[in-house]
DNA sequence: CGCGCCCTTGACCAGACTCAATATTAGTGG
DNA sequence: CCACTAATATTGAGTCTGGTCAAGGGCGCG
């Protein structure tokens, strides 16, 4: 069943962010109430079910949040990079496990300290709202997009200023971009709700169509950003 | 590929919520700075792309947030009922459309009023964190569960105190429960990332297995709550 | 009673998964 | 620097779940 968009042009308007003051947060980090933690690639920060008494900010690197089903199926639910907040929970326990994708440094703060500091709330709210919006998009990806569209959408995430509401277009030169995935095929599959084989096949198909060139397993050249963008299902 | 849970018993611990003071929010609503809005079944509150200058609380009824792809595919990303907050955005525009599932009354407040009121922030943060946790679970459902597990999981949402971390078990009597879906098959399908036909087939299969009895299209008796629960893939 | 809407059921099809074999890559030690 | 190994990625063949298309059923409402 196909629905009709109420007003096609509605979303075209640039999603210009409302001014956001994060100085209170920067100050909090600097003040020494947050410890710096350095982690290697694929180290875990905490597991689902652990007590949630610290919250984290990605200072450098990238972290994934994932959940496991008892039979071993895994779903990566969020990927966080610089500035992303995680570990804050409504309840007492972590609802996800957290693991670094690459070597990372985190700022770890005590939950009570953060909750007590009123001046931090607006920054936290902002971060949560951004996460929520990303999760909404990801829900559409998982619920309604096919494998090709999922991978194309995934690739577009690595190209800032392109594909979104205020996309700048291809520019005068060749429309290519080199991106660093920093994720294994398995991690990509678990993020996109696919299997490793399907992800691999889609990449191969994209290569055959000259949409991308795989320079190394985790290093790809998107030869035709606009071409990929048209295959995301979103435009 | 199957992963192994790090510590199977970890999540068993009851997710008892940390004390949460929402008196400031109640006061805000009562103060008259939030208008009461009454809407009929299937009326829309706003569309994706509209300016987001009001935020809403579901006082009574239920609301769904959904997104459309340009070719007409729809994904319901959230379902909110009493106490649920929606319409708050990181940017200037709504990232989803909102529509009532049943006749509902909402509290509508001006975004600026809410953002200015520091005493409301902790309530908002709490609501966002709960939404985030539900979306994480939904991500697992969409990314990793099959049709049967999706429908079973969906049904369990209507049975409070059962199926979750602190499930009370079947109790002494027959393990049945009558639930009111308040959604059409199409809405259920769009929420679970399935088609209307698949949802219908799964309900029929469940009926055949005496797991449920369809008393009316939107009114079902779950004959065996524990039986359904075992089929969610989560336990 | 009849119309329209929603739901159910069936037959068929296709996209993604599974299992298995092979190819690459990265890492290790000689 | 190269050989060897382990881990990761690719490719192929076959299967199956869930989608598509089409027909029929049930229910509420005028």
Coordinates of N, CA, C and O (backbone and C1' of nucleotides) in Angstrom, one line a residue, chain D residues 2 4-6 8-11 13-22 24-30:
Chain D
dC2 P 60.1 -9.5 -0.5 O5' 59.8 -10.9 0.1 C5' 60.9 -11.8 0.3 C4' 60.4 -13.0 1.1 C3' 59.1 -13.6 0.6 O3' 59.2 -15.0 0.7 C1' 58.8 -13.0 2.9
dC4 P 55.7 -21.2 3.6 O5' 54.8 -20.9 4.8 C5' 55.4 -20.8 6.1 C4' 54.3 -20.4 7.1 C3' 53.0 -21.1 6.9 O3' 52.6 -21.7 8.2 C1' 52.7 -18.8 7.1
dT5 P 51.3 -22.6 8.3 O5' 50.4 -21.6 9.1 C5' 50.9 -20.8 10.2 C4' 49.8 -19.9 10.7 C3' 48.4 -20.5 10.7 O3' 47.9 -20.3 12.0 C1' 48.5 -18.3 9.6
dA6 P 46.5 -20.9 12.4 O5' 45.6 -19.6 12.6 C5' 46.2 -18.5 13.3 C4' 45.3 -17.3 13.2 C3' 43.8 -17.6 13.3 O3' 43.3 -16.5 14.1 C1' 44.2 -16.6 11.2
dT8 P 38.1 -11.1 12.7 O5' 37.8 -10.6 11.2 C5' 38.7 -9.8 10.5 C4' 38.4 -9.8 9.0 C3' 36.9 -9.6 8.7 O3' 36.8 -8.3 8.0 C1' 37.9 -11.3 7.4
dA9 P 35.4 -7.8 7.4 O5' 35.5 -8.4 5.9 C5' 36.6 -8.0 5.0 C4' 36.4 -8.7 3.7 C3' 35.0 -8.5 3.0 O3' 35.3 -7.9 1.7 C1' 35.6 -10.8 3.0
dT10 P 34.0 -7.6 0.7 O5' 34.0 -8.9 -0.2 C5' 35.1 -9.2 -1.0 C4' 34.8 -10.5 -1.8 C3' 33.6 -10.5 -2.7 O3' 34.0 -10.7 -4.0 C1' 33.7 -12.5 -1.4
dT11 P 33.1 -10.5 -5.3 O5' 32.5 -11.9 -5.5 C5' 33.4 -13.0 -5.8 C4' 32.6 -14.3 -5.7 C3' 31.3 -14.3 -6.4 O3' 31.4 -15.2 -7.5 C1' 31.2 -15.5 -4.3
dA13 P 26.8 -21.0 -9.3 O5' 26.0 -21.9 -8.2 C5' 26.7 -22.8 -7.3 C4' 25.7 -23.5 -6.5 C3' 24.3 -23.7 -7.2 O3' 23.8 -25.0 -6.7 C1' 24.0 -22.4 -5.2
dG14 P 22.3 -25.5 -7.2 O5' 21.5 -25.3 -5.9 C5' 21.9 -26.0 -4.7 C4' 21.0 -25.5 -3.6 C3' 19.5 -25.7 -3.9 O3' 18.9 -26.3 -2.8 C1' 19.9 -23.5 -3.1
dT15 P 17.3 -26.6 -2.8 O5' 16.8 -25.6 -1.6 C5' 17.6 -25.6 -0.4 C4' 17.0 -24.6 0.6 C3' 15.5 -24.7 0.7 O3' 15.2 -24.7 2.1 C1' 16.2 -22.4 0.2
dC16 P 13.7 -24.9 2.6 O5' 13.3 -23.5 3.1 C5' 14.3 -22.7 3.9 C4' 13.7 -21.4 4.1 C3' 12.2 -21.4 4.3 O3' 11.9 -20.4 5.2 C1' 12.7 -20.0 2.5
dT17 P 10.7 -20.5 6.3 O5' 10.6 -19.0 6.8 C5' 11.7 -18.2 7.0 C4' 11.4 -16.8 6.4 C3' 10.1 -16.2 6.8 O3' 10.3 -14.9 7.3 C1' 10.3 -16.1 4.5
dG18 P 9.2 -14.1 8.0 O5' 8.7 -13.1 6.9 C5' 9.7 -12.2 6.4 C4' 9.1 -11.6 5.1 C3' 7.7 -10.9 5.2 O3' 7.8 -9.7 4.5 C1' 7.7 -12.5 3.5
dG19 P 6.7 -8.6 4.4 O5' 6.6 -8.4 2.8 C5' 7.8 -8.0 2.1 C4' 7.5 -8.1 0.6 C3' 6.3 -7.3 0.2 O3' 6.5 -6.5 -0.9 C1' 6.0 -9.6 -0.4
dT20 P 5.4 -5.5 -1.5 O5' 4.7 -6.4 -2.7 C5' 5.5 -7.0 -3.7 C4' 4.7 -7.6 -4.7 C3' 3.4 -6.8 -5.1 O3' 3.3 -6.8 -6.5 C1' 2.8 -9.0 -4.4
dC21 P 2.2 -5.8 -7.2 O5' 1.1 -6.8 -7.7 C5' 1.5 -8.1 -8.2 C4' 0.2 -9.0 -8.4 C3' -1.1 -8.2 -8.7 O3' -1.8 -8.9 -9.7 C1' -1.3 -9.6 -6.8
dA22 P -3.1 -8.3 -10.3 O5' -4.2 -9.4 -9.9 C5' -3.9 -10.7 -9.8 C4' -5.0 -11.5 -9.0 C3' -6.4 -10.8 -9.2 O3' -7.4 -11.8 -9.3 C1' -5.9 -11.1 -6.9
dG24 P -13.6 -14.9 -6.5 O5' -13.8 -14.9 -4.9 C5' -13.2 -15.9 -4.1 C4' -13.4 -15.6 -2.6 C3' -14.8 -15.3 -2.2 O3' -15.1 -16.0 -1.0 C1' -13.5 -13.5 -1.6
dG25 P -16.5 -16.1 -0.4 O5' -16.2 -15.4 1.0 C5' -15.1 -15.8 1.8 C4' -15.1 -15.0 3.1 C3' -16.5 -14.8 3.7 O3' -16.4 -14.9 5.1 C1' -15.5 -12.7 3.2
dG26 P -17.7 -15.0 6.0 O5' -17.6 -13.7 6.8 C5' -16.4 -13.3 7.5 C4' -16.5 -11.9 8.1 C3' -17.8 -11.7 8.7 O3' -17.6 -11.1 10.0 C1' -17.4 -10.0 7.1
dC27 P -18.6 -10.9 11.1 O5' -18.6 -9.4 11.3 C5' -17.4 -8.6 11.2 C4' -17.8 -7.2 10.9 C3' -19.1 -6.7 11.6 O3' -18.8 -5.6 12.4 C1' -19.0 -6.1 9.3
dG28 P -19.8 -5.1 13.4 O5' -20.0 -3.6 12.9 C5' -18.8 -2.8 12.6 C4' -19.2 -1.6 11.8 C3' -20.4 -0.8 12.3 O3' -20.1 0.6 12.1 C1' -20.9 -1.6 10.1
dC29 P -21.0 1.7 12.8 O5' -21.6 2.5 11.6 C5' -20.9 2.7 10.4 C4' -21.8 3.1 9.2 C3' -23.0 3.8 9.8 O3' -23.3 5.0 9.0 C1' -23.6 2.0 8.4
dG30 P -24.2 6.1 9.4 O5' -25.0 6.5 8.1 C5' -24.3 6.6 6.9 C4' -25.2 6.2 5.7 C3' -26.6 6.8 5.7 O3' -26.9 7.3 4.4 C1' -26.9 4.5 5.7

